[in-house]
PDB file of C-alpha atoms in Angstrom:
ATOM      1  CA  MET C  28      16.601 -23.100 -20.835  1.00 86.00           C
ATOM      2  CA  LYS C  29      18.558 -20.245 -19.208  1.00 90.00           C
ATOM      3  CA  VAL C  30      20.952 -18.442 -21.548  1.00 95.00           C
ATOM      4  CA  LEU C  31      23.764 -15.994 -20.775  1.00 96.00           C
ATOM      5  CA  ILE C  32      25.124 -13.701 -23.509  1.00 96.00           C
ATOM      6  CA  VAL C  33      28.657 -12.417 -22.895  1.00 96.00           C
ATOM      7  CA  ASP C  34      29.942  -9.660 -25.189  1.00 95.00           C
ATOM      8  CA  ASP C  35      31.491  -6.261 -24.480  1.00 94.00           C
ATOM      9  CA  GLU C  36      29.765  -4.653 -27.487  1.00 93.00           C
ATOM     10  CA  PRO C  37      26.199  -3.523 -26.636  1.00 93.00           C
ATOM     11  CA  LEU C  38      24.982  -3.740 -30.248  1.00 93.00           C
ATOM     12  CA  ALA C  39      26.281  -7.302 -30.580  1.00 92.00           C
ATOM     13  CA  ARG C  40      24.511  -8.252 -27.338  1.00 93.00           C
ATOM     14  CA  ASP C  41      21.286  -6.670 -28.604  1.00 93.00           C
ATOM     15  CA  GLU C  42      21.451  -8.589 -31.880  1.00 93.00           C
ATOM     16  CA  LEU C  43      22.128 -11.929 -30.222  1.00 95.00           C
ATOM     17  CA  HIS C  44      19.539 -11.260 -27.503  1.00 94.00           C
ATOM     18  CA  TYR C  45      16.877 -10.729 -30.160  1.00 93.00           C
ATOM     19  CA  LEU C  46      17.766 -13.955 -32.001  1.00 94.00           C
ATOM     20  CA  VAL C  47      17.949 -16.033 -28.806  1.00 94.00           C
ATOM     21  CA  ASP C  48      14.623 -14.624 -27.629  1.00 91.00           C
ATOM     22  CA  GLN C  49      12.891 -15.998 -30.741  1.00 90.00           C
ATOM     23  CA  ASN C  50      13.649 -19.584 -29.708  1.00 89.00           C
ATOM     24  CA  PRO C  51      10.838 -21.267 -27.722  1.00 84.00           C
ATOM     25  CA  LEU C  52      13.293 -23.402 -25.721  1.00 86.00           C
ATOM     26  CA  VAL C  53      14.673 -20.297 -24.009  1.00 89.00           C
ATOM     27  CA  THR C  54      12.960 -19.189 -20.812  1.00 85.00           C
ATOM     28  CA  ASP C  55      15.451 -16.673 -19.385  1.00 89.00           C
ATOM     29  CA  ILE C  56      18.140 -14.475 -20.954  1.00 93.00           C
ATOM     30  CA  TYR C  57      20.940 -12.808 -18.991  1.00 94.00           C
ATOM     31  CA  GLU C  58      23.675 -10.503 -20.261  1.00 95.00           C
ATOM     32  CA  ALA C  59      27.237  -9.728 -19.220  1.00 95.00           C
ATOM     33  CA  ASP C  60      29.775  -7.330 -20.724  1.00 94.00           C
ATOM     34  CA  GLY C  61      32.922  -9.127 -19.597  1.00 93.00           C
ATOM     35  CA  VAL C  62      34.594 -11.933 -17.699  1.00 94.00           C
ATOM     36  CA  VAL C  63      33.899 -10.578 -14.212  1.00 93.00           C
ATOM     37  CA  SER C  64      30.207  -9.871 -14.779  1.00 94.00           C
ATOM     38  CA  ALA C  65      29.790 -13.247 -16.516  1.00 93.00           C
ATOM     39  CA  GLN C  66      31.254 -15.054 -13.516  1.00 91.00           C
ATOM     40  CA  GLN C  67      28.851 -13.177 -11.243  1.00 90.00           C
ATOM     41  CA  VAL C  68      25.847 -14.315 -13.283  1.00 90.00           C
ATOM     42  CA  VAL C  69      27.047 -17.922 -13.332  1.00 90.00           C
ATOM     43  CA  ASP C  70      27.544 -17.787  -9.559  1.00 86.00           C
ATOM     44  CA  GLN C  71      23.989 -16.535  -9.006  1.00 84.00           C
ATOM     45  CA  GLU C  72      21.973 -18.304 -11.720  1.00 85.00           C
ATOM     46  CA  ALA C  73      21.786 -21.905 -12.972  1.00 84.00           C
ATOM     47  CA  VAL C  74      22.751 -20.964 -16.528  1.00 91.00           C
ATOM     48  CA  ASP C  75      22.386 -23.771 -19.080  1.00 91.00           C
ATOM     49  CA  LEU C  76      24.012 -22.146 -22.113  1.00 94.00           C
ATOM     50  CA  MET C  77      26.538 -19.345 -22.510  1.00 96.00           C
ATOM     51  CA  PHE C  78      27.074 -17.516 -25.799  1.00 96.00           C
ATOM     52  CA  LEU C  79      30.602 -16.256 -25.236  1.00 94.00           C
ATOM     53  CA  ASP C  80      32.745 -13.802 -27.180  1.00 93.00           C
ATOM     54  CA  ILE C  81      36.470 -14.548 -27.141  1.00 89.00           C
ATOM     55  CA  GLN C  82      38.055 -11.094 -26.951  1.00 89.00           C
ATOM     56  CA  LEU C  83      36.533  -9.169 -24.056  1.00 92.00           C
ATOM     57  CA  ALA C  84      37.545  -5.824 -22.610  1.00 91.00           C
ATOM     58  CA  ASP C  85      38.478  -7.280 -19.215  1.00 91.00           C
ATOM     59  CA  GLY C  86      39.924 -10.625 -20.270  1.00 89.00           C
ATOM     60  CA  SER C  87      39.725 -13.696 -22.459  1.00 89.00           C
ATOM     61  CA  GLY C  88      36.522 -15.581 -23.115  1.00 88.00           C
ATOM     62  CA  MET C  89      38.632 -18.650 -23.837  1.00 86.00           C
ATOM     63  CA  ALA C  90      40.221 -18.446 -20.385  1.00 89.00           C
ATOM     64  CA  LEU C  91      36.780 -18.027 -18.833  1.00 90.00           C
ATOM     65  CA  ALA C  92      35.536 -21.158 -20.592  1.00 87.00           C
ATOM     66  CA  GLU C  93      38.560 -23.124 -19.380  1.00 85.00           C
ATOM     67  CA  SER C  94      37.975 -21.987 -15.802  1.00 86.00           C
ATOM     68  CA  LEU C  95      34.325 -23.045 -15.903  1.00 86.00           C
ATOM     69  CA  LYS C  96      35.179 -26.600 -16.979  1.00 80.00           C
ATOM     70  CA  SER C  97      36.133 -27.486 -13.421  1.00 75.00           C
ATOM     71  CA  ARG C  98      32.691 -26.635 -12.059  1.00 75.00           C
ATOM     72  CA  PRO C  99      30.388 -29.646 -11.571  1.00 71.00           C
ATOM     73  CA  HIS C 100      27.382 -27.987 -13.231  1.00 77.00           C
ATOM     74  CA  HIS C 101      28.946 -25.520 -15.635  1.00 84.00           C
ATOM     75  CA  PRO C 102      26.972 -24.052 -18.569  1.00 91.00           C
ATOM     76  CA  TYR C 103      27.455 -25.356 -22.090  1.00 92.00           C
ATOM     77  CA  ILE C 104      29.631 -22.960 -24.078  1.00 92.00           C
ATOM     78  CA  VAL C 105      28.930 -21.655 -27.577  1.00 93.00           C
ATOM     79  CA  PHE C 106      31.575 -19.219 -28.749  1.00 92.00           C
ATOM     80  CA  ALA C 107      30.081 -16.259 -30.631  1.00 90.00           C
ATOM     81  CA  THR C 108      32.825 -14.173 -32.166  1.00 87.00           C
ATOM     82  CA  ALA C 109      34.076 -12.324 -35.233  1.00 84.00           C
ATOM     83  CA  TYR C 110      37.301 -14.361 -35.349  1.00 74.00           C
ATOM     84  CA  ASP C 111      37.554 -17.784 -36.970  1.00 72.00           C
ATOM     85  CA  GLN C 112      41.150 -18.567 -35.977  1.00 66.00           C
ATOM     86  CA  TYR C 113      40.198 -19.772 -32.498  1.00 62.00           C
ATOM     87  CA  ALA C 114      37.890 -22.594 -33.586  1.00 60.00           C
ATOM     88  CA  LEU C 115      40.272 -25.434 -32.694  1.00 61.00           C
ATOM     89  CA  ASP C 116      41.085 -23.890 -29.307  1.00 65.00           C
ATOM     90  CA  ALA C 117      37.357 -23.475 -28.692  1.00 62.00           C
ATOM     91  CA  PHE C 118      36.658 -27.176 -28.937  1.00 62.00           C
ATOM     92  CA  ASP C 119      39.608 -27.884 -26.661  1.00 65.00           C
ATOM     93  CA  ALA C 120      37.687 -25.779 -24.151  1.00 66.00           C
ATOM     94  CA  ASP C 121      34.737 -28.181 -24.580  1.00 75.00           C
ATOM     95  CA  ALA C 122      32.635 -25.714 -26.587  1.00 83.00           C
ATOM     96  CA  VAL C 123      29.608 -27.308 -28.226  1.00 85.00           C
ATOM     97  CA  ASP C 124      29.461 -24.850 -31.134  1.00 88.00           C
ATOM     98  CA  TYR C 125      31.268 -21.889 -32.702  1.00 89.00           C
ATOM     99  CA  LEU C 126      29.277 -19.031 -34.252  1.00 89.00           C
ATOM    100  CA  LEU C 127      30.761 -16.327 -36.430  1.00 88.00           C
ATOM    101  CA  LYS C 128      29.405 -12.791 -36.601  1.00 87.00           C
ATOM    102  CA  PRO C 129      27.069 -11.691 -38.117  1.00 89.00           C
ATOM    103  CA  PHE C 130      24.745 -14.250 -36.574  1.00 90.00           C
ATOM    104  CA  SER C 131      21.772 -15.848 -38.314  1.00 93.00           C
ATOM    105  CA  GLN C 132      18.581 -17.111 -36.710  1.00 93.00           C
ATOM    106  CA  GLN C 133      19.198 -20.601 -38.072  1.00 93.00           C
ATOM    107  CA  ARG C 134      22.693 -20.912 -36.601  1.00 93.00           C
ATOM    108  CA  VAL C 135      21.535 -19.629 -33.227  1.00 94.00           C
ATOM    109  CA  ASN C 136      18.651 -22.104 -33.251  1.00 93.00           C
ATOM    110  CA  ASP C 137      21.014 -24.931 -34.225  1.00 93.00           C
ATOM    111  CA  ALA C 138      23.282 -24.143 -31.270  1.00 93.00           C
ATOM    112  CA  ILE C 139      20.373 -24.033 -28.831  1.00 93.00           C
ATOM    113  CA  ALA C 140      18.992 -27.313 -30.189  1.00 90.00           C
ATOM    114  CA  ARG C 141      22.394 -28.949 -29.773  1.00 88.00           C
ATOM    115  CA  VAL C 142      22.560 -27.893 -26.132  1.00 89.00           C
ATOM    116  CA  ALA C 143      18.971 -29.048 -25.545  1.00 87.00           C
ATOM    117  CA  LYS C 144      19.948 -32.539 -26.688  1.00 85.00           C
ATOM    118  CA  LEU C 145      22.944 -32.582 -24.384  1.00 84.00           C
ATOM    119  CA  ALA C 146      21.175 -31.167 -21.353  1.00 77.00           C
ATOM    120  CA  ALA C 147      18.992 -33.077 -18.925  1.00 56.00           C
ATOM    121  CA  PRO C 148      15.295 -33.197 -19.887  1.00 52.00           C
ATOM    122  CA  LYS C 149      14.322 -30.823 -17.101  1.00 43.00           C
ATOM    123  CA  GLN C 150      16.796 -28.244 -18.398  1.00 43.00           C
ATOM    124  CA  ALA C 151      15.295 -28.360 -21.867  1.00 39.00           C
ATOM    125  CA  ALA C 152      11.688 -28.171 -20.714  1.00 46.00           C
ATOM    126  CA  ILE C 153       9.399 -25.679 -22.451  1.00 43.00           C
ATOM    127  CA  THR C 154       6.857 -23.583 -20.625  1.00 46.00           C
ATOM    128  CA  PRO C 155       3.534 -25.414 -21.065  1.00 48.00           C
ATOM    129  CA  GLN C 156       1.432 -23.960 -23.860  1.00 55.00           C
ATOM    130  CA  ASP C 157      -1.604 -23.640 -21.581  1.00 62.00           C
ATOM    131  CA  GLN C 158       0.229 -20.950 -19.598  1.00 76.00           C
ATOM    132  CA  ARG C 159      -0.122 -18.680 -22.620  1.00 80.00           C
ATOM    133  CA  THR C 160      -3.864 -19.223 -22.791  1.00 83.00           C
ATOM    134  CA  ASN C 161      -4.385 -18.740 -19.046  1.00 86.00           C
ATOM    135  CA  PRO C 162      -6.056 -15.302 -18.651  1.00 91.00           C
ATOM    136  CA  ARG C 163      -4.147 -14.643 -15.414  1.00 90.00           C
ATOM    137  CA  LEU C 164      -0.467 -13.899 -14.766  1.00 90.00           C
ATOM    138  CA  SER C 165       1.149 -14.660 -11.394  1.00 88.00           C
ATOM    139  CA  LEU C 166       3.942 -12.340 -10.258  1.00 88.00           C
ATOM    140  CA  THR C 167       6.162 -13.114  -7.281  1.00 82.00           C
ATOM    141  CA  ASN C 168       7.404 -10.251  -5.141  1.00 77.00           C
ATOM    142  CA  ASP C 169       9.372 -11.298  -2.059  1.00 72.00           C
ATOM    143  CA  ASP C 170       6.944 -13.547  -0.165  1.00 72.00           C
ATOM    144  CA  ARG C 171       3.845 -12.310  -2.016  1.00 80.00           C
ATOM    145  CA  THR C 172       2.206 -13.586  -5.196  1.00 85.00           C
ATOM    146  CA  ILE C 173       0.164 -10.993  -7.080  1.00 88.00           C
ATOM    147  CA  ILE C 174      -2.349 -12.064  -9.730  1.00 88.00           C
ATOM    148  CA  LEU C 175      -3.029  -9.821 -12.729  1.00 91.00           C
ATOM    149  CA  GLN C 176      -5.552 -10.212 -15.516  1.00 93.00           C
ATOM    150  CA  LYS C 177      -3.425 -10.281 -18.658  1.00 95.00           C
ATOM    151  CA  ASP C 178      -5.863  -8.094 -20.589  1.00 94.00           C
ATOM    152  CA  THR C 179      -5.239  -5.251 -18.110  1.00 96.00           C
ATOM    153  CA  ILE C 180      -1.478  -5.165 -18.704  1.00 97.00           C
ATOM    154  CA  LEU C 181      -0.189  -2.095 -20.579  1.00 97.00           C
ATOM    155  CA  TYR C 182       3.523  -2.810 -20.784  1.00 97.00           C
ATOM    156  CA  ILE C 183       6.387  -4.535 -19.000  1.00 97.00           C
ATOM    157  CA  GLN C 184       9.765  -2.971 -18.230  1.00 96.00           C
ATOM    158  CA  THR C 185      12.942  -4.539 -16.887  1.00 92.00           C
ATOM    159  CA  GLN C 186      15.624  -2.463 -15.158  1.00 87.00           C
ATOM    160  CA  ASP C 187      18.380  -3.097 -12.613  1.00 82.00           C
ATOM    161  CA  GLY C 188      17.452  -6.754 -12.130  1.00 80.00           C
ATOM    162  CA  GLU C 189      13.766  -6.086 -11.529  1.00 89.00           C
ATOM    163  CA  THR C 190      10.741  -6.328 -13.824  1.00 94.00           C
ATOM    164  CA  ALA C 191       7.856  -3.876 -13.492  1.00 94.00           C
ATOM    165  CA  VAL C 192       4.445  -4.757 -14.939  1.00 96.00           C
ATOM    166  CA  TRP C 193       2.254  -1.704 -15.583  1.00 96.00           C
ATOM    167  CA  ALA C 194      -1.514  -2.267 -15.750  1.00 95.00           C
ATOM    168  CA  LYS C 195      -4.664  -0.199 -16.175  1.00 91.00           C
ATOM    169  CA  GLY C 196      -5.497   2.247 -13.418  1.00 86.00           C
ATOM    170  CA  GLY C 197      -1.849   3.099 -12.756  1.00 87.00           C
ATOM    171  CA  HIS C 198      -1.133  -0.253 -11.084  1.00 90.00           C
ATOM    172  CA  ARG C 199       2.547  -1.236 -11.008  1.00 92.00           C
ATOM    173  CA  VAL C 200       3.746  -4.630  -9.830  1.00 93.00           C
ATOM    174  CA  VAL C 201       7.477  -5.259  -9.374  1.00 92.00           C
ATOM    175  CA  SER C 202       8.892  -8.777  -9.578  1.00 90.00           C
ATOM    176  CA  LYS C 203      12.278 -10.486  -9.793  1.00 85.00           C
ATOM    177  CA  GLN C 204      10.976 -12.666 -12.645  1.00 86.00           C
ATOM    178  CA  PRO C 205      12.872 -11.834 -15.870  1.00 87.00           C
ATOM    179  CA  LEU C 206      11.082 -10.269 -18.808  1.00 89.00           C
ATOM    180  CA  ALA C 207      11.908 -13.177 -21.120  1.00 85.00           C
ATOM    181  CA  GLY C 208      10.359 -15.630 -18.671  1.00 85.00           C
ATOM    182  CA  LEU C 209       7.147 -13.617 -18.364  1.00 90.00           C
ATOM    183  CA  LEU C 210       6.808 -13.380 -22.138  1.00 90.00           C
ATOM    184  CA  LYS C 211       6.820 -17.175 -22.363  1.00 86.00           C
ATOM    185  CA  GLN C 212       3.571 -17.093 -20.355  1.00 89.00           C
ATOM    186  CA  LEU C 213       1.894 -14.491 -22.584  1.00 92.00           C
ATOM    187  CA  ASP C 214       0.209 -14.852 -25.961  1.00 91.00           C
ATOM    188  CA  PRO C 215       2.791 -13.798 -28.598  1.00 89.00           C
ATOM    189  CA  ALA C 216      -0.055 -12.524 -30.802  1.00 90.00           C
ATOM    190  CA  GLN C 217      -0.880  -9.953 -28.115  1.00 94.00           C
ATOM    191  CA  PHE C 218       2.360  -9.296 -26.198  1.00 95.00           C
ATOM    192  CA  ILE C 219       5.641  -8.616 -27.995  1.00 94.00           C
ATOM    193  CA  ARG C 220       9.059  -7.327 -27.113  1.00 94.00           C
ATOM    194  CA  VAL C 221       9.774  -3.887 -28.587  1.00 94.00           C
ATOM    195  CA  HIS C 222      13.106  -3.160 -26.878  1.00 94.00           C
ATOM    196  CA  ARG C 223      15.624  -5.114 -24.832  1.00 90.00           C
ATOM    197  CA  SER C 224      13.952  -3.628 -21.726  1.00 93.00           C
ATOM    198  CA  PHE C 225      10.305  -3.320 -22.806  1.00 96.00           C
ATOM    199  CA  ALA C 226       7.376  -5.447 -23.985  1.00 96.00           C
ATOM    200  CA  VAL C 227       3.878  -4.154 -24.750  1.00 97.00           C
ATOM    201  CA  ASN C 228       0.307  -5.329 -24.974  1.00 97.00           C
ATOM    202  CA  LEU C 229      -0.491  -4.670 -28.655  1.00 96.00           C
ATOM    203  CA  ASN C 230      -4.163  -4.169 -27.779  1.00 95.00           C
ATOM    204  CA  MET C 231      -3.142  -1.138 -25.702  1.00 96.00           C
ATOM    205  CA  VAL C 232      -1.201   0.616 -28.486  1.00 96.00           C
ATOM    206  CA  SER C 233      -2.822   3.743 -29.949  1.00 96.00           C
ATOM    207  CA  GLU C 234       0.023   5.332 -31.934  1.00 96.00           C
ATOM    208  CA  LEU C 235       3.492   4.703 -33.395  1.00 95.00           C
ATOM    209  CA  GLN C 236       5.757   7.696 -34.029  1.00 94.00           C
ATOM    210  CA  PRO C 237       9.317   8.019 -35.413  1.00 92.00           C
ATOM    211  CA  SER C 238      11.956   8.973 -32.870  1.00 89.00           C
ATOM    212  CA  PHE C 239      15.659   9.725 -33.190  1.00 85.00           C
ATOM    213  CA  ASN C 240      18.322   7.584 -34.887  1.00 82.00           C
ATOM    214  CA  HIS C 241      15.853   5.286 -36.722  1.00 83.00           C
ATOM    215  CA  THR C 242      14.034   4.320 -33.520  1.00 90.00           C
ATOM    216  CA  TYR C 243      10.323   4.707 -32.792  1.00 95.00           C
ATOM    217  CA  GLU C 244       8.045   5.424 -29.854  1.00 96.00           C
ATOM    218  CA  LEU C 245       4.718   3.819 -28.998  1.00 96.00           C
ATOM    219  CA  THR C 246       1.906   5.720 -27.317  1.00 97.00           C
ATOM    220  CA  LEU C 247      -0.425   3.534 -25.282  1.00 97.00           C
ATOM    221  CA  LYS C 248      -4.106   4.156 -24.548  1.00 94.00           C
ATOM    222  CA  ASP C 249      -3.329   5.602 -21.111  1.00 94.00           C
ATOM    223  CA  GLY C 250      -0.792   8.039 -22.591  1.00 95.00           C
ATOM    224  CA  SER C 251       2.316   6.035 -21.611  1.00 95.00           C
ATOM    225  CA  LYS C 252       5.296   6.233 -23.955  1.00 96.00           C
ATOM    226  CA  VAL C 253       7.350   3.115 -24.744  1.00 97.00           C
ATOM    227  CA  PRO C 254      10.534   3.129 -26.887  1.00 96.00           C
ATOM    228  CA  VAL C 255      11.008   0.811 -29.863  1.00 95.00           C
ATOM    229  CA  SER C 256      14.664   0.006 -30.605  1.00 92.00           C
ATOM    230  CA  ARG C 257      15.936  -0.329 -34.178  1.00 90.00           C
ATOM    231  CA  SER C 258      16.245  -4.116 -34.027  1.00 88.00           C
ATOM    232  CA  TYR C 259      12.533  -4.459 -33.194  1.00 91.00           C
ATOM    233  CA  VAL C 260      11.046  -1.853 -35.580  1.00 92.00           C
ATOM    234  CA  ALA C 261      10.226  -4.312 -38.386  1.00 90.00           C
ATOM    235  CA  THR C 262       8.614  -6.785 -35.956  1.00 91.00           C
ATOM    236  CA  VAL C 263       6.506  -4.048 -34.351  1.00 94.00           C
ATOM    237  CA  LYS C 264       5.311  -2.666 -37.689  1.00 93.00           C
ATOM    238  CA  GLN C 265       4.329  -6.144 -38.844  1.00 91.00           C
ATOM    239  CA  ALA C 266       2.490  -6.845 -35.570  1.00 92.00           C
ATOM    240  CA  LEU C 267       0.574  -3.566 -35.958  1.00 93.00           C
ATOM    241  CA  GLY C 268      -0.409  -4.398 -39.526  1.00 90.00           C
ATOM    242  CA  MET C 269       1.892  -1.822 -41.088  1.00 86.00           C
ATOM    243  CA  ALA C 270       4.231  -4.118 -43.031  1.00 62.00           C
TER     244      ALA C 270
END
C-alpha cells in the first residue's frame, strides 16, 4: 500500500511517518507539506491512502479532499488533525477515518486496515516474506538492475527523491526505489530505520554516541557516521541491546 502524509508541521510528519512505517501493509511512504505538493505527489504516484491535515499553510485539506473526489482513482482519505470540530465535514468529503493528534499506533493501524479492506486486493498486497530471506537485493537505476549482497550493505540514505545504498568497499548504488519499499525486502532483525532519511545494517554498527538536542549518532565499521533522530532513539537502543 502506498501512503501519502500531508502536514505542514515537520515534527507531526515525522511522528506519523514512524507510526505508518511500522505497519506491514505499507510498502511506500511519501510526504507533502501542503496542498500544492500533495497534488504533485498524487499526480505522479498511485497513492492508495492519504493521511491529511485539515489546516495547511497553503490551503485547506478539506478542499483538497473534495477536489480529489472527482478523480477516477483517487486515494482514500484519513484526516489526521488536532481539531475535532471538522469530523462531520470530513465524512461528507468521503473520508474513511478521522484521527486526532497525538496519534497512537493502534489508531493508525486501524485506519490502514480499514483502507486495506476497501481497496482492491492488489492494492493491499504485502511484499512476500521470502523477499526478506533472499540474501540478494535488486536495485533499479534507469535501465540497469544492480544486485547487492545484503550482508555487504552498510546503510541506506534517501534524499531529493533518490535512495543511495552504501556497501562495503565504498560502493554506492543510487536508485529511485523508496527507502520504505527497500526495507520491506530486508530482515527487520538486521536492518532498521534510524531517521526519516536513513536505515542501517545493525551488524555494521560499532558505536552509538549522544549528539545534540537529544539525538544520537552511529559509527559504522567503515567509519561512516549516521544520525539517529529523537523518534528512533528508543528503537535503536533496544535493537542494539541497550534497553
